């Protein structure tokens, strides 16, 4: 068992990391570092520096804080010889994540940029099916209600918080893994509330070397039923990956309506990487977001009031 601590005991740590770790036979959760929260039954610290100093037996940390400030936490852990798993997105710039990768390699520790949506049950079967088909068109719809999913979270609207790309990057993490060809952005529009630094909606047109049209529509203003769907039209029928990647339909056949296996899969992967002495640092989804911030037209829209 690898001893592990969670840093930033907030929404995702409670909702997903804690249950996944409780069920894991590869990790022993021994501590939490969080300024305002604590967990019964483990050692609690106010910050990562105190954690690293006072827990010499600690082998790994899982960083569940918002992306702003994550670099310093990861750096401290790497320099203290601990393995590091990063929540998505892995940071606030591409360069800082690349720097962490170099430093982890030098320090001989594992760095894992996790992409939870990629671990959804339908993603691998969809990837296998698409590998042998000619793709004509891809349509990504990722529309949800920000007030429901991110109550009180101011960091999402600040620089580095990514706005609607915070969920949208989950879709990008799936398609960058699932589609056989690399693709790239050709045109984008971001809708930015007049009191925010980051977008509440994004429309993105990507293409690839075969000129495949790949359209993405991310919107944080959808109330009622929520949509996390990717539709891929091929010369052999249409594949639909729904519910964030857990439900897979090909043509009229429902192939899979899977359970939520994402975080169990992430911790299995982290354990494998530690065992093999390897890192996994994939910034491809994050690069597409950076490209959107570089290329997009901005439209100012009405202020966001929670
Ligand atoms: P959150 O609840 O707002 O923040 C997590 C915890 O980090 C907070 O409880 C807070 O704990 C600590 N924190 C907040 N701001 C901090 C700061 N400036 N410096 C140091 N610590 C800070 O956020 P979350 O929703 O869990 O998201 C965290 C990460 O997980 C994000 O990258 C997000 O994209 C990813 N994620 C979230 C979800 C989701 O559904 N929410 C799903 C998948 C992935 P203390 O105040 O106690 O230190």
Coordinates of C-alpha atoms and ligand atoms in Angstrom, one line a residue:
X1 CA 0.0 0.0 0.0
X2 CA 1.2 3.5 -0.9
X3 CA 0.6 6.1 1.8
X4 CA -1.2 9.1 0.4
X5 CA -2.5 12.5 1.5
X6 CA -5.2 14.7 -0.1
X7 CA -4.4 18.4 -0.4
X8 CA -7.5 20.7 -0.7
X9 CA -10.4 18.9 1.0
X10 CA -13.2 20.5 -1.0
X11 CA -16.0 19.4 -3.3
X12 CA -14.2 16.9 -5.6
X13 CA -12.1 15.5 -2.7
X14 CA -15.3 14.6 -0.8
X15 CA -17.4 13.6 -3.7
X16 CA -15.0 11.4 -5.6
X17 CA -11.4 11.0 -4.2
X18 CA -12.5 9.9 -0.7
X19 CA -14.8 7.1 -1.9
X20 CA -12.3 5.9 -4.5
X21 CA -9.5 5.8 -1.9
X22 CA -11.7 4.1 0.7
X23 CA -12.3 1.3 -1.9
X24 CA -8.7 1.2 -3.0
X25 CA -6.4 -1.7 -2.0
X26 CA -3.4 0.3 -3.4
X27 CA -3.5 3.4 -1.4
X28 CA -3.7 4.1 2.3
X29 CA -5.1 7.6 3.0
X30 CA -3.2 8.8 6.1
X31 CA -3.5 12.6 6.0
X32 CA -5.4 15.6 4.7
X33 CA -3.9 19.1 4.2
X34 CA -6.7 21.8 4.0
X35 CA -7.0 25.2 5.5
X36 CA -10.7 25.1 6.5
X37 CA -11.6 21.4 6.4
X38 CA -10.5 18.2 8.1
X39 CA -11.3 14.5 7.9
X40 CA -11.9 12.2 10.9
X41 CA -9.5 9.3 11.3
X42 CA -6.5 10.7 9.6
X43 CA -3.9 13.3 10.5
X44 CA -4.9 16.8 9.4
X45 CA -2.6 19.8 8.5
X46 CA -3.4 23.4 7.5
X47 CA -1.1 23.3 4.4
X48 CA 1.1 21.1 2.3
X49 CA 4.4 22.4 3.7
X50 CA 3.5 21.3 7.2
X51 CA 2.2 18.0 5.9
X52 CA 5.4 17.2 4.0
X53 CA 7.5 18.1 7.0
X54 CA 5.5 16.3 9.6
X55 CA 4.7 13.1 7.7
X56 CA 8.1 11.6 6.7
X57 CA 6.4 8.2 5.9
X58 CA 4.1 9.9 3.3
X59 CA 4.8 8.6 -0.2
X60 CA 2.2 10.4 -2.4
X61 CA -0.1 13.4 -2.6
X62 CA -3.2 14.0 -4.6
X63 CA -3.8 17.7 -5.3
X64 CA -7.5 18.5 -5.2
X65 CA -7.1 22.3 -4.9
X66 CA -8.2 24.7 -7.7
X67 CA -5.6 25.1 -10.4
X68 CA -4.4 28.5 -9.3
X69 CA -1.6 27.8 -6.9
X70 CA -1.3 24.1 -7.7
X71 CA 2.2 24.5 -9.2
X72 CA 3.8 25.6 -5.8
X73 CA 2.1 22.7 -4.1
X74 CA 3.3 20.2 -6.7
X75 CA 6.8 21.6 -6.7
X76 CA 7.0 21.3 -2.9
X77 CA 5.9 17.7 -3.0
X78 CA 8.2 16.7 -5.9
X79 CA 11.2 18.4 -4.2
X80 CA 10.3 16.5 -1.0
X81 CA 10.4 13.2 -3.0
X82 CA 6.7 12.5 -3.1
X83 CA 4.7 11.2 -6.0
X84 CA 2.0 13.6 -7.3
X85 CA -1.4 13.2 -8.8
X86 CA -2.9 16.4 -10.2
X87 CA -6.6 17.1 -10.6
X88 CA -7.6 18.5 -14.0
X89 CA -6.7 21.0 -15.4
X90 CA -3.1 20.3 -14.4
X91 CA -2.2 23.9 -13.9
X92 CA -2.8 27.5 -15.1
X93 CA -0.2 27.5 -17.9
X94 CA 1.3 24.9 -20.2
X95 CA 4.8 25.9 -19.2
X96 CA 4.4 25.3 -15.5
X97 CA 3.1 21.8 -16.1
X98 CA 6.1 21.1 -18.4
X99 CA 8.4 22.4 -15.7
X100 CA 6.8 20.0 -13.2
X101 CA 7.3 17.1 -15.6
X102 CA 11.0 17.9 -15.9
X103 CA 11.4 18.2 -12.2
X104 CA 9.5 15.0 -11.4
X105 CA 11.8 13.1 -13.8
X106 CA 14.9 14.6 -12.2
X107 CA 13.6 13.8 -8.7
X108 CA 12.7 10.2 -9.7
X109 CA 9.0 10.6 -8.6
X110 CA 5.8 10.0 -10.5
X111 CA 3.8 12.9 -11.8
X112 CA 0.3 12.0 -13.1
X113 CA -1.9 14.6 -14.8
X114 CA -5.3 12.9 -14.3
X115 CA -8.2 13.3 -16.7
X116 CA -11.1 11.8 -14.9
X117 CA -13.6 11.9 -17.9
X118 CA -11.1 9.8 -20.0
X119 CA -11.6 7.0 -17.4
X120 CA -15.3 6.9 -18.0
X121 CA -16.6 3.4 -18.9
X122 CA -17.5 4.1 -22.6
X123 CA -14.4 5.9 -23.7
X124 CA -12.1 2.9 -24.4
X125 CA -14.8 0.9 -26.3
X126 CA -15.6 4.0 -28.3
X127 CA -11.9 4.5 -29.1
X128 CA -11.6 0.9 -30.3
X129 CA -14.6 1.1 -32.5
X130 CA -13.6 4.4 -34.0
X131 CA -10.0 3.3 -34.7
X132 CA -11.3 1.3 -37.8
X133 CA -13.8 3.7 -39.2
X134 CA -13.7 6.8 -41.4
X135 CA -15.0 9.7 -39.4
X136 CA -17.2 12.3 -41.2
X137 CA -18.2 14.6 -38.4
X138 CA -17.9 15.2 -34.7
X139 CA -20.3 17.2 -32.5
X140 CA -19.5 17.9 -28.9
X141 CA -22.3 19.2 -26.6
X142 CA -21.2 20.0 -23.0
X143 CA -23.9 22.1 -21.5
X144 CA -24.6 22.3 -17.7
X145 CA -25.8 24.6 -15.0
X146 CA -22.9 26.4 -13.3
X147 CA -25.1 27.5 -10.4
X148 CA -25.8 23.8 -9.6
X149 CA -22.3 22.4 -10.1
X150 CA -20.1 25.2 -8.8
X151 CA -22.0 27.0 -6.1
X152 CA -19.9 29.7 -4.4
X153 CA -16.7 28.9 -6.4
X154 CA -15.2 32.2 -7.3
X155 CA -11.9 30.8 -8.6
X156 CA -13.6 29.4 -11.8
X157 CA -14.3 33.0 -12.9
X158 CA -10.8 34.3 -12.2
X159 CA -7.7 34.1 -14.5
X160 CA -6.6 30.5 -14.6
X161 CA -10.0 29.2 -13.5
X162 CA -11.0 28.5 -17.2
X163 CA -14.7 29.3 -16.9
X164 CA -16.8 26.9 -18.9
X165 CA -13.6 25.1 -20.0
X166 CA -13.4 23.7 -16.5
X167 CA -16.1 21.2 -17.5
X168 CA -15.4 21.6 -21.3
X169 CA -11.8 20.3 -20.8
X170 CA -13.4 17.0 -19.7
X171 CA -14.9 16.6 -23.2
X172 CA -11.6 17.6 -24.8
X173 CA -9.8 15.0 -22.6
X174 CA -12.2 12.4 -24.1
X175 CA -12.0 13.4 -27.7
X176 CA -8.2 13.8 -27.7
X177 CA -7.9 10.2 -26.5
X178 CA -10.8 8.7 -28.5
X179 CA -10.3 10.2 -32.0
X180 CA -7.7 8.5 -34.1
X181 CA -6.3 11.7 -35.7
X182 CA -4.8 14.7 -33.9
X183 CA -7.0 17.8 -34.5
X184 CA -6.6 21.5 -34.0
X185 CA -8.7 24.7 -33.5
X186 CA -9.6 26.7 -36.6
X187 CA -12.2 29.2 -35.2
X188 CA -13.7 30.0 -31.8
X189 CA -16.1 32.4 -30.0
X190 CA -16.0 32.9 -26.2
X191 CA -18.9 34.5 -24.3
X192 CA -17.5 36.3 -21.3
X193 CA -19.8 37.9 -18.6
X194 CA -18.9 41.5 -18.2
X195 CA -18.0 41.0 -14.5
X196 CA -15.8 37.9 -15.1
X197 CA -12.4 37.0 -16.5
X198 CA -13.3 33.7 -18.0
X199 CA -16.0 32.5 -20.4
X200 CA -19.5 31.2 -19.6
X201 CA -19.9 29.7 -23.1
X202 CA -17.6 28.7 -25.9
X203 CA -18.2 27.6 -29.5
X204 CA -15.3 25.9 -31.1
X205 CA -14.6 24.6 -34.6
X206 CA -11.7 22.2 -34.9
X207 CA -10.5 20.3 -37.9
X208 CA -7.7 17.8 -38.8
X209 CA -5.5 16.8 -41.7
X210 CA -8.5 15.1 -43.3
X211 CA -10.6 18.2 -42.9
X212 CA -13.0 16.5 -40.5
X213 CA -15.4 19.1 -39.0
X214 CA -15.3 18.9 -35.2
X215 CA -17.6 21.3 -33.5
X216 CA -17.9 21.9 -29.7
X217 CA -20.5 23.8 -27.9
X218 CA -19.8 24.4 -24.2
X219 CA -22.4 26.3 -22.2
X220 CA -22.8 26.9 -18.5
X221 CA -26.3 28.4 -18.6
X222 CA -28.3 25.2 -19.2
X223 CA -30.9 24.5 -16.6
X224 CA -33.1 21.4 -16.6
X225 CA -31.6 18.2 -18.1
X226 CA -27.9 18.5 -18.5
X227 CA -26.0 17.5 -21.6
X228 CA -22.5 15.9 -21.8
X229 CA -22.6 14.2 -25.2
X230 CA -20.2 13.5 -28.1
X231 CA -21.7 12.4 -31.4
X232 CA -19.4 10.9 -34.0
X233 CA -20.8 10.3 -37.5
X234 CA -18.8 7.7 -39.4
X235 CA -19.2 5.9 -42.8
X236 CA -20.4 2.9 -40.8
X237 CA -23.0 4.5 -38.5
X238 CA -23.2 7.0 -35.7
X239 CA -21.6 6.6 -32.3
X240 CA -22.9 8.6 -29.3
X241 CA -21.1 8.8 -26.1
X242 CA -23.4 10.3 -23.5
X243 CA -23.6 11.2 -19.8
X244 CA -20.0 12.3 -19.8
X245 CA -18.7 9.1 -21.3
X246 CA -20.5 6.4 -19.3
X247 CA -23.3 5.6 -21.9
X248 CA -22.3 4.4 -25.3
X249 CA -24.7 3.9 -28.3
X250 CA -23.7 2.8 -31.8
X251 CA -26.5 3.1 -34.3
X252 CA -29.6 1.9 -32.5
X253 CA -27.7 -0.4 -30.1
X254 CA -27.1 0.7 -26.6
X255 CA -23.7 -0.9 -26.1
X256 CA -23.0 0.2 -22.5
X257 CA -24.7 2.2 -19.8
X258 CA -21.9 2.0 -17.3
X259 CA -21.4 2.9 -13.7
X260 CA -19.2 5.7 -12.4
X261 CA -15.8 4.1 -12.5
X262 CA -13.7 7.2 -13.2
X263 CA -11.8 7.9 -10.0
X264 CA -11.3 4.2 -9.2
X265 CA -9.6 4.0 -12.6
X266 CA -7.5 7.1 -12.0
X267 CA -6.1 5.7 -8.7
X268 CA -5.5 2.3 -10.3
X269 CA -3.5 4.1 -13.0
X270 CA -1.6 6.3 -10.4
X271 CA -0.6 3.1 -8.5
X272 CA 0.6 1.4 -11.8
X273 CA 2.7 4.4 -12.7
X274 CA 4.3 4.5 -9.2
X275 CA 5.0 0.8 -9.4
X276 CA 6.7 1.2 -12.8
X277 CA 8.6 4.3 -11.8
X278 CA 7.0 6.3 -14.6
X279 CA 5.1 9.6 -15.1
X280 CA 2.1 10.3 -17.3
X281 CA 1.9 14.0 -18.3
X282 CA -0.5 14.6 -21.1
X283 CA -1.3 18.3 -21.7
X284 CA -3.1 17.9 -25.0
X285 CA -6.6 18.8 -23.7
X286 CA -5.1 21.8 -21.9
X287 CA -3.3 23.0 -25.1
X288 CA -6.6 23.1 -26.9
X289 CA -8.0 25.4 -24.2
X290 CA -4.9 27.6 -24.5
X291 CA -5.4 27.7 -28.3
X292 CA -9.0 28.8 -27.7
X293 CA -7.9 31.6 -25.4
X294 CA -5.3 32.6 -28.1
X295 CA -7.6 32.4 -31.2
X296 CA -11.1 33.2 -30.1
X297 CA -13.3 36.2 -30.7
X298 CA -14.7 37.5 -27.4
X299 CA -18.3 38.5 -26.9
X300 CA -19.2 40.4 -23.7
X301 CA -22.4 39.0 -22.3
X302 CA -24.5 40.0 -19.3
X303 CA -22.9 39.9 -15.8
X304 CA -23.0 36.6 -14.0
X305 CA -24.9 36.8 -10.7
X306 CA -25.0 33.7 -8.7
Ligands
LIG1 P1 -13.2 23.6 -4.4 O1 -14.1 22.8 -3.6 O2 -13.6 25.1 -4.6 O3 -11.8 23.7 -3.8 C1 -11.1 22.5 -3.3 C2 -10.4 22.9 -2.0 O4 -9.2 23.6 -2.2 C3 -11.2 23.9 -1.1 O5 -12.1 23.3 -0.3 C4 -10.1 24.6 -0.3 O6 -9.9 23.9 0.9 C5 -8.9 24.5 -1.2 N1 -8.6 25.8 -1.8 C6 -9.5 26.6 -2.5 N2 -8.9 27.7 -2.9 C7 -7.6 27.6 -2.5 C8 -6.5 28.4 -2.7 N3 -6.5 29.6 -3.3 N4 -5.3 27.9 -2.2 C9 -5.2 26.8 -1.5 N5 -6.3 26.0 -1.4 C10 -7.4 26.4 -1.9 O7 -13.0 23.0 -5.8 P2 -13.4 21.6 -6.4 O8 -14.7 21.7 -7.1 O9 -13.2 20.5 -5.4 O10 -12.3 21.5 -7.6 C11 -10.9 21.3 -7.3 C12 -10.3 20.8 -8.6 O11 -10.9 19.6 -9.0 C13 -10.5 21.7 -9.8 O12 -9.3 21.7 -10.6 C14 -11.6 21.2 -10.6 O13 -11.5 21.4 -12.0 C15 -11.4 19.7 -10.3 N6 -12.7 18.9 -10.4 C16 -13.8 19.4 -9.8 C17 -15.0 18.7 -10.0 C18 -16.3 19.1 -9.4 O14 -17.4 18.5 -9.7 N7 -16.3 20.1 -8.5 C19 -15.0 17.5 -10.8 C20 -13.8 17.0 -11.3 C21 -12.7 17.8 -11.1 P3 -9.4 24.8 2.2 O15 -10.0 26.1 2.1 O16 -9.8 23.9 3.3 O17 -7.9 24.8 2.0

